[in-house]
DNA sequence: TTGAAAGCGTTACCAG
DNA sequence: CTGGTAACGCTTTCAA
């Protein structure tokens, strides 16, 4: 573990106070109003060129930077889009989506702010977010209807949730993870498999996804002679080895491994145990990560597709312009089976 | 500049204006000051219990949430720690570090805000950050000295950079990636290898890390009879296949693959080409990801250790309390070789 | 073309 | 114990 030593605090030097628009005005020999006009390029008022120059000069010299809080206080609104950091461990897919979204919202002149979700959950968290008076809030995962109400009452013109369930009063980008499990199980069933295992990660924060996926798998084989069995698995070699050791006693001929990473973990363990993939047990993952293509046999997978950041940005912008509109519901999680060699 | 047309704002349902502390005061039949005292639990003043109740009641009824901007305007400072989103693609290591850091800063009562780094870079970006008047700024990657100056002038009591090079006026958590390459190359050299390749990812934003790693590898074999060769490689199977196809013509007997993911990519390609690992070519990655342990042969790697989020949070807190102190410099990137089977 | 002044929501100081 | 009042930095209306 890398240690950063703690040093004692010596006497601090007096910090030069931060320059305000009044300071700029003083230095330029004009009024604060003029400074504001010049720096914001206000169209309605025309300021003489020499004055403009003096103001810009003064601002540069002082290193003046406007105070966002003061500005939005006066304006009565901000262009801050707040997005709580997700509670679940994020993969490359989601990271890319977030990046795209931030970029797109930036183009629309919003300031995207990710709020570090440290302590409280539920309404408590919503209140903390509301203090920042964001114009819109994008919530990965879910949120109670009371949370939505708190945010709206505090001036948020759009609340968008991004999870499995719609919430009263908020726009919803629905990610139906049941479909993922459904697709996987149906694929395995189509390939002639009948006793299907579904990996359930033991890691925290993943039940939100794994439970619906299991449910979807169940639904897929409903009314057939096939069975679906949940298989708890921690993301460690030992856990996988234990599962593999009792594999034959489980009598499964296929497994949906939650995602590609768990699939890789399990595939190794099964192969080490002498279980042939796919001959003895078919295996399918999800996410279509690069690593699946690199395994031998190449891993079948369910490719997930998140909406484009641009589309979500557009939704936000629309909602901000028309806060009263009825909440939109969009099914956004594309799920398609990519058949390779492991199934 | 790309313009996305803004939809015209239709008549929105009249939004009930957001309640202020004045509204609470009115409803509770007290003054705004009293509301403030009650809601902030000010110790110096004691308010009668019935009054307290009335105030709380009124606040709850109105759904009152304090306005952070107004508060910090009045207070003259905030407890916002601003962290621009990193420009490079982040791995699980870094994500975990960020999460830890946010948690730790939360414990110290800071509000962590990740700023979506959309458009401008350099001083322009620093100005945008400065508008939020954060009490501290944590910059992943680098920043010009002028950027630091802008932030300090705008009241940031601590600026911490988190990258390969120290910046004048800012605290620095130095991540010396030369060491990573050095350790890897020395390990390979110790194992008797003499013609060492170093994978250079072609993906954007990674040169910051790959260049020093190559340099470190060079340094490690400096003055010996060994050679070091840079190997451009994109993170795609085809690119890896092309590299593998001309592998024997390169005459290398070892390769440091930048990280475990590139290592896995290259290992597959080499094996498909009939190149034995480690017999013909030794292979070592970096990051010590789970996937390395799952490969056959198991992947040797350079384990990286970032500082604990708690330590960095402590550094921030110290710096905030003592803005005048001379900037701290800490070497924080632990790099140790984990020898497995691929080398 | 420029300046004075009001007000956004809070809190701290000081009278009552 | 409680309540008026001023001030934080900025924008904008109105007046000169």
XYZ file of C-alpha atoms (C1' of nucleotides) in Angstrom:
718
model
C 0.000 0.000 0.000
C 1.323 3.377 -0.990
C 1.452 5.746 1.936
C 1.248 9.499 1.802
C 2.863 10.851 4.954
C 0.900 13.352 6.977
C 2.705 16.625 7.550
C 1.769 19.113 10.277
C 0.147 22.390 9.193
C 2.428 25.448 9.396
C 1.173 29.038 9.434
C -0.591 29.828 6.178
C 0.222 32.897 4.111
C -2.591 35.435 3.735
C -4.313 34.667 0.405
C -4.956 37.627 -1.867
C -8.726 37.919 -2.025
C -10.340 36.916 -5.285
C -11.115 39.707 -7.725
C -14.761 40.621 -8.353
C -16.368 42.507 -11.161
C -16.255 45.555 -8.888
C -12.468 45.302 -8.836
C -12.430 45.143 -12.595
C -14.715 48.156 -12.769
C -12.502 50.125 -10.424
C -9.358 49.311 -12.337
C -10.977 50.125 -15.667
C -12.544 53.279 -14.284
C -16.110 52.290 -15.159
C -19.182 51.004 -13.359
C -19.919 47.404 -12.558
C -22.781 47.449 -15.007
C -20.451 48.340 -17.826
C -18.153 45.501 -16.887
C -21.043 43.090 -17.035
C -22.142 44.434 -20.406
C -18.712 44.097 -21.899
C -17.847 40.696 -20.493
C -21.181 39.175 -21.469
C -21.303 40.835 -24.866
C -24.779 42.118 -24.156
C -26.346 42.941 -27.476
C -28.927 45.444 -26.295
C -26.358 47.904 -25.080
C -23.450 49.173 -27.106
C -20.269 50.121 -25.368
C -17.554 52.185 -27.000
C -14.584 50.286 -28.279
C -12.007 52.022 -26.057
C -14.079 51.189 -22.992
C -14.397 47.585 -24.025
C -10.669 47.337 -24.364
C -10.050 48.901 -20.961
C -12.466 46.469 -19.341
C -11.003 43.405 -20.998
C -7.547 44.619 -20.137
C -8.446 45.078 -16.496
C -10.136 41.689 -16.281
C -7.144 39.965 -17.754
C -4.736 41.802 -15.497
C -6.637 40.848 -12.362
C -7.265 37.308 -13.506
C -10.970 37.887 -13.076
C -13.266 34.889 -13.392
C -17.018 35.334 -12.924
C -18.649 33.666 -9.958
C -21.040 31.006 -11.228
C -23.045 30.859 -8.004
C -23.651 34.591 -7.928
C -24.598 34.557 -11.559
C -27.116 31.764 -11.309
C -28.495 33.183 -8.096
C -29.239 36.392 -9.878
C -30.452 34.652 -13.023
C -32.770 32.389 -11.088
C -31.651 29.299 -12.948
C -28.542 27.405 -13.963
C -27.584 25.171 -16.843
C -26.190 22.483 -14.615
C -27.157 18.937 -15.406
C -26.519 16.811 -12.386
C -25.750 13.147 -12.613
C -25.147 11.143 -9.459
C -22.271 8.723 -9.862
C -23.725 5.243 -10.306
C -23.709 2.873 -7.345
C -22.737 -0.131 -9.399
C -19.289 -0.888 -10.792
C -19.230 0.520 -14.306
C -17.880 -1.286 -17.311
C -16.355 0.130 -20.469
C -19.768 0.219 -22.145
C -21.251 2.499 -19.570
C -18.159 4.693 -19.311
C -18.265 5.336 -23.014
C -21.929 6.191 -22.804
C -21.330 8.684 -20.016
C -18.500 10.280 -21.927
C -20.619 10.636 -25.031
C -23.471 12.083 -23.029
C -21.281 14.661 -21.370
C -19.903 15.694 -24.689
C -23.346 16.018 -26.247
C -24.742 18.014 -23.351
C -21.694 20.220 -23.468
C -22.493 21.006 -27.099
C -25.938 22.112 -25.961
C -24.270 24.450 -23.499
C -25.102 22.524 -20.374
C -22.577 22.001 -17.633
C -22.496 18.377 -16.628
C -21.644 17.632 -13.075
C -21.217 14.172 -11.620
C -22.112 14.150 -7.987
C -20.069 11.780 -5.870
C -22.619 9.498 -4.332
C -21.046 9.088 -0.946
C -23.387 8.708 1.964
C -27.136 8.838 1.907
C -29.503 7.121 -0.443
C -33.109 7.748 -1.290
C -34.798 11.020 -0.494
C -31.828 12.165 1.537
C -29.703 12.008 -1.589
C -32.330 13.774 -3.654
C -32.302 16.624 -1.187
C -28.525 16.898 -1.423
C -28.774 17.076 -5.211
C -31.583 19.604 -5.017
C -29.357 21.988 -3.099
C -27.374 22.533 -6.260
C -30.522 23.627 -8.104
C -29.713 21.705 -11.275
C -31.850 22.352 -14.308
C -31.970 18.615 -14.921
C -31.068 15.470 -13.052
C -30.030 12.187 -14.655
C -30.300 9.298 -12.268
C -28.610 5.997 -13.056
C -30.517 3.315 -11.220
C -33.689 4.214 -9.500
C -35.250 6.833 -7.287
C -38.408 7.039 -5.255
C -41.330 9.172 -6.453
C -40.754 11.390 -3.435
C -37.218 11.981 -4.603
C -38.545 13.093 -7.964
C -41.006 15.381 -6.230
C -38.228 16.960 -4.156
C -36.168 17.634 -7.231
C -39.056 19.118 -9.180
C -40.080 21.314 -6.283
C -36.547 22.636 -6.123
C -36.696 23.750 -9.718
C -35.340 20.820 -11.708
C -37.100 21.065 -15.040
C -36.283 17.512 -16.022
C -35.651 14.331 -14.100
C -34.566 11.338 -16.125
C -34.110 7.947 -14.594
C -31.976 5.387 -16.196
C -32.847 1.970 -14.920
C -35.193 -1.003 -15.000
C -38.336 0.699 -13.706
C -40.180 3.897 -14.587
C -40.754 6.359 -11.776
C -43.840 8.511 -11.413
C -43.186 12.011 -12.724
C -39.819 11.336 -14.282
C -38.753 10.551 -17.789
C -37.440 7.046 -18.040
C -34.843 5.359 -20.139
C -35.827 1.802 -19.491
C -33.176 -0.836 -19.473
C -34.996 -4.099 -19.485
C -32.509 -6.638 -18.273
C -35.077 -9.380 -18.424
C -34.665 -9.266 -22.162
C -30.978 -10.011 -21.765
C -31.638 -13.176 -19.839
C -34.493 -14.045 -22.139
C -32.356 -13.785 -25.246
C -29.538 -15.800 -23.704
C -31.763 -18.602 -22.471
C -33.745 -18.784 -25.668
C -30.527 -19.041 -27.629
C -29.328 -21.895 -25.446
C -32.708 -23.572 -25.730
C -32.646 -23.180 -29.496
C -29.277 -24.903 -29.511
C -30.914 -27.906 -27.913
C -29.918 -27.303 -24.310
C -32.433 -28.065 -21.612
C -30.810 -27.689 -18.208
C -29.677 -24.103 -18.062
C -27.658 -22.454 -15.293
C -27.629 -18.691 -14.752
C -24.700 -17.146 -12.907
C -25.686 -14.770 -10.103
C -22.733 -12.567 -9.090
C -22.263 -12.278 -5.360
C -20.721 -8.827 -5.654
C -22.689 -5.915 -4.241
C -24.769 -3.696 -6.444
C -25.222 -6.245 -9.188
C -28.506 -7.803 -8.081
C -30.271 -4.949 -9.842
C -29.152 -6.496 -13.080
C -28.747 -10.149 -12.255
C -32.175 -10.725 -10.763
C -34.095 -9.558 -13.856
C -31.739 -11.467 -16.092
C -32.501 -14.652 -14.185
C -36.184 -13.866 -14.334
C -35.959 -13.335 -18.083
C -34.232 -16.661 -18.525
C -37.006 -18.321 -16.529
C -39.615 -16.686 -18.712
C -37.835 -17.838 -21.865
C -38.186 -21.507 -21.053
C -41.558 -21.209 -19.404
C -43.861 -23.934 -20.680
C -41.057 -26.026 -22.089
C -39.341 -29.026 -20.559
C -36.196 -26.967 -19.829
C -35.105 -25.846 -16.371
C -33.295 -22.745 -15.147
C -31.036 -22.772 -12.095
C -29.413 -19.773 -10.383
C -25.714 -20.226 -9.658
C -24.194 -17.887 -7.057
C -20.614 -17.028 -8.010
C -18.100 -14.557 -6.639
C -15.620 -12.958 -8.993
C -12.645 -14.990 -7.726
C -10.888 -18.063 -8.989
C -11.588 -20.052 -5.835
C -15.292 -19.474 -6.047
C -15.268 -20.556 -9.679
C -13.200 -23.614 -8.867
C -15.671 -24.663 -6.192
C -18.541 -24.289 -8.600
C -16.688 -26.236 -11.299
C -15.865 -29.028 -8.868
C -19.502 -29.790 -8.286
C -20.453 -29.086 -11.889
C -21.205 -32.611 -13.004
C -23.406 -33.148 -9.984
C -25.500 -30.200 -11.113
C -26.318 -31.938 -14.351
C -26.411 -28.722 -16.406
C -25.768 -28.652 -20.114
C -25.638 -24.866 -20.551
C -24.964 -21.699 -18.630
C -25.598 -18.008 -19.054
C -22.710 -16.460 -17.153
C -24.148 -12.994 -16.389
C -21.491 -11.258 -18.475
C -18.298 -11.923 -20.404
C -16.030 -11.494 -17.427
C -17.830 -14.020 -15.288
C -18.027 -16.212 -18.370
C -14.267 -16.135 -18.773
C -13.799 -16.932 -15.113
C -16.172 -19.861 -15.298
C -14.877 -21.131 -18.618
C -11.369 -21.465 -17.234
C -12.597 -23.255 -14.158
C -14.718 -25.656 -16.179
C -11.908 -26.410 -18.600
C -9.511 -27.003 -15.716
C -12.049 -29.472 -14.370
C -12.150 -31.242 -17.700
C -15.611 -30.066 -18.673
C -15.666 -29.521 -22.423
C -17.065 -26.232 -23.734
C -19.365 -26.277 -25.625
C -19.629 -30.048 -26.061
C -20.524 -30.856 -22.491
C -21.672 -27.419 -21.381
C -22.598 -24.511 -23.605
C -21.587 -21.078 -22.353
C -22.785 -17.604 -23.169
C -21.831 -14.247 -21.666
C -22.993 -10.677 -22.172
C -21.555 -7.263 -23.087
C -19.563 -8.430 -26.120
C -16.234 -7.405 -24.648
C -13.021 -7.887 -26.571
C -11.903 -10.604 -24.206
C -14.707 -12.894 -25.304
C -13.387 -12.900 -28.827
C -9.959 -13.843 -27.519
C -11.035 -16.924 -25.614
C -10.790 -20.423 -27.075
C -13.476 -21.381 -27.833
C -14.596 -17.893 -28.759
C -17.294 -16.779 -26.408
C -20.901 -16.413 -27.490
C -22.392 -13.340 -25.935
C -25.396 -11.051 -25.691
C -24.388 -7.716 -27.116
C -25.903 -4.821 -25.221
C -26.508 -1.500 -26.815
C -27.028 1.653 -24.815
C -28.679 4.673 -26.403
C -26.419 7.222 -28.007
C -25.378 10.035 -25.734
C -26.647 12.447 -28.357
C -30.163 11.064 -28.155
C -30.284 11.310 -24.393
C -28.893 14.830 -24.532
C -31.664 15.737 -26.945
C -34.249 14.248 -24.611
C -32.891 16.306 -21.749
C -32.948 19.474 -23.790
C -36.511 18.823 -24.885
C -37.606 18.151 -21.332
C -35.936 21.314 -20.074
C -37.753 23.388 -22.644
C -41.046 21.804 -21.785
C -41.076 20.739 -18.143
C -44.821 20.153 -18.145
C -44.859 17.510 -20.854
C -45.879 14.020 -19.918
C -42.841 11.924 -19.074
C -41.336 9.995 -21.942
C -40.682 6.288 -21.663
C -38.092 4.740 -23.883
C -36.946 1.167 -24.071
C -33.268 1.657 -24.746
C -31.353 -1.508 -23.997
C -30.705 -3.311 -27.225
C -29.887 -6.990 -26.677
C -28.813 -9.269 -29.510
C -27.161 -12.637 -29.356
C -23.749 -12.923 -30.959
C -23.201 -16.574 -31.628
C -19.589 -17.704 -31.601
C -18.050 -21.012 -30.580
C -18.815 -21.522 -26.913
C -22.463 -22.398 -27.469
C -19.414 25.149 -33.912
C -22.147 22.579 -34.379
C -25.500 24.073 -33.665
C -28.321 21.880 -32.506
C -31.539 23.837 -32.906
C -33.247 24.635 -29.682
C -36.905 23.792 -29.684
C -39.098 26.757 -28.838
C -40.464 26.806 -25.325
C -44.208 26.279 -25.298
C -46.429 27.512 -22.535
C -45.259 25.328 -19.686
C -47.515 24.525 -16.803
C -46.886 27.311 -14.317
C -44.311 25.766 -11.991
C -44.928 26.533 -8.389
C -41.933 28.690 -7.584
C -39.343 27.049 -5.387
C -39.798 27.733 -1.697
C -37.224 29.901 0.048
C -36.379 30.271 3.682
C -38.593 33.365 3.645
C -41.547 31.197 2.701
C -40.750 28.874 5.556
C -40.506 31.830 7.913
C -43.836 33.193 6.765
C -45.573 29.876 7.178
C -44.044 29.289 10.598
C -44.737 32.848 11.650
C -41.110 33.639 12.507
C -38.259 35.605 10.978
C -35.885 34.323 8.334
C -33.062 34.438 10.839
C -34.886 32.086 13.137
C -35.440 29.678 10.294
C -31.743 29.729 9.545
C -30.866 29.133 13.186
C -33.222 26.216 13.501
C -32.354 24.531 10.235
C -28.616 24.855 10.778
C -28.745 23.899 14.433
C -26.730 26.967 15.332
C -25.252 26.350 18.731
C -24.737 29.952 19.798
C -28.422 30.753 19.808
C -31.095 28.742 21.536
C -34.535 28.571 20.086
C -37.557 27.387 22.013
C -38.712 23.899 21.286
C -42.201 24.847 20.048
C -40.636 27.308 17.599
C -38.218 24.682 16.344
C -41.081 22.334 15.706
C -43.085 24.919 13.848
C -40.116 25.726 11.637
C -39.330 22.115 10.836
C -42.971 21.484 10.171
C -43.207 24.388 7.756
C -40.009 23.394 5.956
C -41.232 19.872 5.482
C -44.621 20.989 4.320
C -43.172 23.294 1.680
C -40.491 20.849 0.627
C -37.890 23.462 1.388
C -34.309 22.704 0.339
C -31.604 25.309 0.978
C -29.964 26.921 -2.011
C -26.314 25.923 -2.107
C -25.285 28.808 -4.338
C -26.817 31.399 -2.067
C -25.271 29.768 0.935
C -21.753 29.633 -0.436
C -22.105 33.143 -1.800
C -22.908 34.370 1.632
C -20.300 32.179 3.305
C -17.592 33.293 0.908
C -16.429 29.756 0.349
C -17.675 26.327 -0.554
C -16.655 22.799 0.277
C -16.746 21.675 -3.295
C -13.846 19.611 -4.502
C -13.784 19.702 -8.240
C -12.324 16.920 -10.299
C -12.336 17.162 -14.077
C -13.248 13.868 -15.690
C -10.038 12.294 -16.995
C -9.291 12.485 -20.702
C -7.988 8.932 -20.914
C -10.091 5.780 -20.872
C -10.232 4.646 -17.276
C -9.714 1.092 -16.137
C -11.133 -0.694 -13.107
C -8.090 0.317 -11.039
C -8.666 3.979 -11.557
C -12.440 3.748 -11.135
C -12.002 2.106 -7.803
C -9.546 4.782 -6.759
C -11.963 7.553 -7.716
C -14.763 5.865 -5.846
C -12.648 5.498 -2.755
C -11.525 9.089 -2.978
C -15.053 10.386 -3.270
C -16.096 8.354 -0.307
C -13.173 9.572 1.789
C -13.719 13.217 0.878
C -17.384 12.767 1.686
C -16.395 11.622 5.152
C -14.486 14.877 5.531
C -17.618 16.751 4.572
C -16.512 17.811 1.120
C -18.804 17.647 -1.859
C -17.075 15.990 -4.748
C -18.040 17.109 -8.178
C -16.770 15.601 -11.389
C -16.767 18.161 -14.107
C -17.531 16.819 -17.562
C -14.490 17.765 -19.557
C -16.175 18.532 -22.819
C -14.690 21.269 -24.903
C -11.767 23.444 -24.051
C -8.445 22.331 -22.722
C -5.673 24.181 -20.976
C -6.247 27.577 -19.402
C -9.696 27.801 -20.933
C -10.720 24.735 -18.964
C -9.146 26.068 -15.789
C -11.248 29.195 -16.130
C -14.407 27.148 -16.508
C -13.550 25.217 -13.357
C -12.716 28.415 -11.509
C -16.211 29.746 -12.097
C -17.497 27.152 -9.680
C -15.172 28.477 -6.972
C -14.142 25.054 -5.720
C -12.159 24.902 -2.501
C -9.879 22.357 -4.131
C -9.227 21.010 -7.588
C -7.924 17.535 -8.373
C -6.583 17.302 -11.864
C -5.970 13.894 -13.427
C -3.310 14.358 -16.042
C -1.586 17.645 -16.289
C -2.211 21.369 -16.285
C -0.164 24.411 -17.191
C 1.256 26.629 -14.435
C -1.040 29.384 -15.694
C -4.009 27.121 -15.105
C -2.874 26.617 -11.544
C -2.481 30.359 -11.121
C -6.005 30.981 -12.412
C -7.452 28.477 -9.984
C -5.553 29.840 -7.022
C -6.495 33.415 -7.861
C -10.117 32.356 -7.920
C -9.901 31.044 -4.409
C -8.992 27.391 -4.776
C -7.058 26.615 -1.641
C -5.552 23.462 -3.044
C -4.677 22.281 -6.497
C -3.502 18.702 -6.786
C -2.275 17.261 -10.025
C -2.286 13.602 -10.591
C 0.072 12.692 -13.359
C 3.608 12.142 -14.501
C 4.968 15.660 -14.009
C 4.847 18.145 -11.149
C 3.395 21.584 -11.912
C 4.624 24.808 -10.375
C 2.421 25.837 -7.487
C 0.374 22.664 -7.266
C 0.641 19.620 -5.102
C 1.584 16.616 -7.135
C 0.831 12.954 -6.882
C 3.478 11.697 -9.217
C 2.775 8.582 -11.178
C 6.086 7.584 -12.603
C 5.245 5.280 -15.443
C 8.908 4.942 -16.335
C 9.200 2.698 -13.325
C 6.552 0.412 -14.748
C 8.493 -0.103 -17.965
C 11.716 -0.341 -16.022
C 10.430 -3.108 -13.754
C 8.969 -5.039 -16.655
C 12.106 -4.857 -18.782
C 14.416 -5.668 -15.919
C 12.319 -8.689 -15.089
C 12.516 -9.910 -18.659
C 16.239 -9.228 -18.719
C 16.697 -11.121 -15.457
C 14.928 -14.066 -17.029
C 17.617 -14.128 -19.696
C 15.764 -12.304 -22.473
C 17.734 -9.886 -24.591
C 15.544 -8.665 -27.446
C 12.607 -6.976 -25.805
C 9.542 -5.548 -27.505
C 7.318 -2.928 -25.861
C 3.736 -2.570 -27.053
C 2.689 1.008 -27.821
C -1.122 1.314 -27.972
C -2.382 3.307 -30.914
C -5.487 4.425 -29.056
C -5.792 8.125 -28.220
C -4.913 9.422 -24.817
C -2.610 6.573 -23.923
C 0.713 8.053 -25.068
C 0.892 9.812 -21.732
C 1.457 6.435 -20.171
C 3.005 4.395 -22.946
C 5.823 6.772 -23.824
C 7.309 6.837 -20.315
C 6.903 3.084 -20.012
C 8.917 2.603 -23.178
C 11.501 5.040 -21.917
C 11.734 3.177 -18.620
C 12.274 -0.085 -20.441
C 15.059 1.531 -22.451
C 16.688 2.755 -19.275
C 16.469 -0.671 -17.695
C 18.640 -2.309 -20.311
C 20.889 0.661 -20.835
C 24.524 -0.454 -20.874
C 23.667 -4.100 -21.455
C 23.645 -6.046 -24.678
C 19.842 -6.110 -24.716
C 17.665 -4.095 -27.089
C 14.235 -2.504 -26.721
C 11.838 -2.070 -29.625
C 8.553 -0.160 -29.665
C 5.642 -2.105 -31.202
C 2.615 -0.041 -32.282
C -0.584 -2.024 -31.715
C -4.247 -1.121 -31.937
C -6.713 -2.805 -29.622
C -8.225 -5.011 -32.335
C -7.708 -8.597 -33.347
C -6.641 -7.685 -36.853
C -3.914 -5.389 -35.677
C -2.648 -8.093 -33.336
C -2.781 -10.688 -36.093
C -0.706 -8.469 -38.361
C 1.875 -7.996 -35.661
C 1.970 -11.717 -34.913
C 2.371 -12.556 -38.601
C 5.646 -10.696 -38.779
C 6.693 -11.728 -35.296
C 9.479 -14.119 -36.198
C 10.985 -11.560 -38.539
C 11.290 -9.183 -35.604
C 13.534 -11.607 -33.776
C 12.219 -10.721 -30.324
C 12.353 -13.110 -27.400
C 10.247 -11.080 -24.986
C 7.562 -8.409 -24.897
C 6.108 -6.018 -22.386
C 2.541 -5.608 -23.616
C 1.634 -2.246 -22.038
C -1.074 -3.789 -19.882
C -2.921 -7.046 -19.305
C -5.568 -6.376 -21.906
C -3.116 -5.753 -24.698
C -1.164 -8.721 -23.374
C -4.170 -10.993 -23.726
C -4.794 -9.697 -27.219
C -1.212 -10.290 -28.236
C -0.928 -13.663 -26.513
C -3.849 -15.036 -28.484
C -2.450 -13.741 -31.730
C 0.978 -15.186 -31.018
C -0.402 -18.572 -30.022
C -2.571 -18.654 -33.132
C 0.593 -17.998 -35.096
C 2.304 -20.912 -33.376
C 4.641 -18.806 -31.289
C 5.106 -20.528 -27.933
C 4.663 -18.432 -24.781
C 6.898 -18.250 -22.835
C 9.302 -20.692 -24.539
C 9.795 -18.696 -27.697
C 8.593 -15.316 -26.476
C 8.155 -14.242 -22.890
C 5.200 -11.979 -22.187
C 4.411 -9.612 -19.370
C 1.473 -7.236 -18.893
C 0.542 -4.667 -16.307
C -2.349 -3.875 -13.931
C -2.744 -7.373 -12.518
C -6.282 -7.765 -13.756
C -8.252 -10.903 -13.077
C -8.108 -11.892 -16.721
C -4.352 -12.380 -16.561
C -4.760 -15.079 -13.974
C -7.250 -16.822 -16.192
C -5.036 -17.068 -19.236
C -3.010 -20.181 -20.046
C -0.155 -19.707 -19.443
C -1.024 -17.437 -16.566
C 0.104 -13.946 -17.338
C 3.032 -12.337 -15.573
C 2.255 -8.721 -14.834
C 3.358 -5.519 -13.213
C 0.965 -4.816 -10.407
C 0.231 -1.121 -10.053
C -0.829 0.399 -6.815
C -2.519 3.740 -6.643
C -2.559 5.619 -3.363
C -5.479 4.948 -1.115
C -8.344 7.368 -1.560
C -8.157 8.063 2.151
C -4.568 9.255 1.905
C -5.322 11.585 -0.969
C -8.375 12.912 0.821
C -6.165 13.635 3.806
C -3.703 15.467 1.589
C -6.512 17.589 0.183
C -7.809 18.389 3.622
C -4.357 19.366 4.828
C -3.806 21.580 1.815
C -7.161 23.271 2.274
C -6.340 24.077 5.865
C -2.966 25.435 4.899
C -3.082 26.887 1.390
C 0.284 28.614 1.775
C 2.355 25.520 2.460
C 4.938 24.504 -0.082
C 3.451 22.026 -2.530
C 3.882 18.402 -1.622
C 5.352 15.928 -4.042
C 4.583 12.279 -3.605
C 5.632 9.343 -5.670
C 2.507 7.255 -5.516
C 2.572 4.646 -8.223
C 3.659 1.387 -6.689
C 4.943 -1.065 -9.307
C 5.875 -4.630 -8.474
C 6.385 -7.567 -10.783
C 4.076 -10.528 -10.284
C 5.802 -13.470 -11.859
C 3.494 -16.156 -13.204
C 3.881 -18.468 -16.146
C 4.068 -16.315 -19.257
C 7.644 -15.159 -18.620
C -22.995 55.599 -23.605
C -22.770 55.091 -18.749
C -24.151 54.835 -13.773
C -27.097 54.018 -9.699
C -29.827 50.746 -7.478
C -32.555 46.710 -6.658
C -32.735 42.023 -5.771
C -31.578 36.764 -6.149
C -31.380 33.343 -1.044
C -28.474 32.985 2.807
C -26.436 33.836 7.191
C -23.996 36.811 10.849
C -24.165 40.651 13.548
C -26.436 43.457 16.753
C -30.554 45.476 18.753
C -34.667 44.655 21.066
C -34.389 34.354 23.167
C -35.885 36.616 18.671
C -36.024 39.759 14.638
C -34.385 43.424 11.543
C -30.589 44.421 8.500
C -26.568 44.205 5.800
C -23.684 41.886 2.726
C -21.880 38.067 -0.472
C -21.158 38.868 -6.476
C -23.697 39.390 -10.173
C -27.192 41.120 -13.830
C -30.670 44.187 -15.379
C -34.009 47.878 -15.348
C -34.342 52.554 -15.230
C -32.620 57.124 -15.231
C -29.164 60.503 -16.515
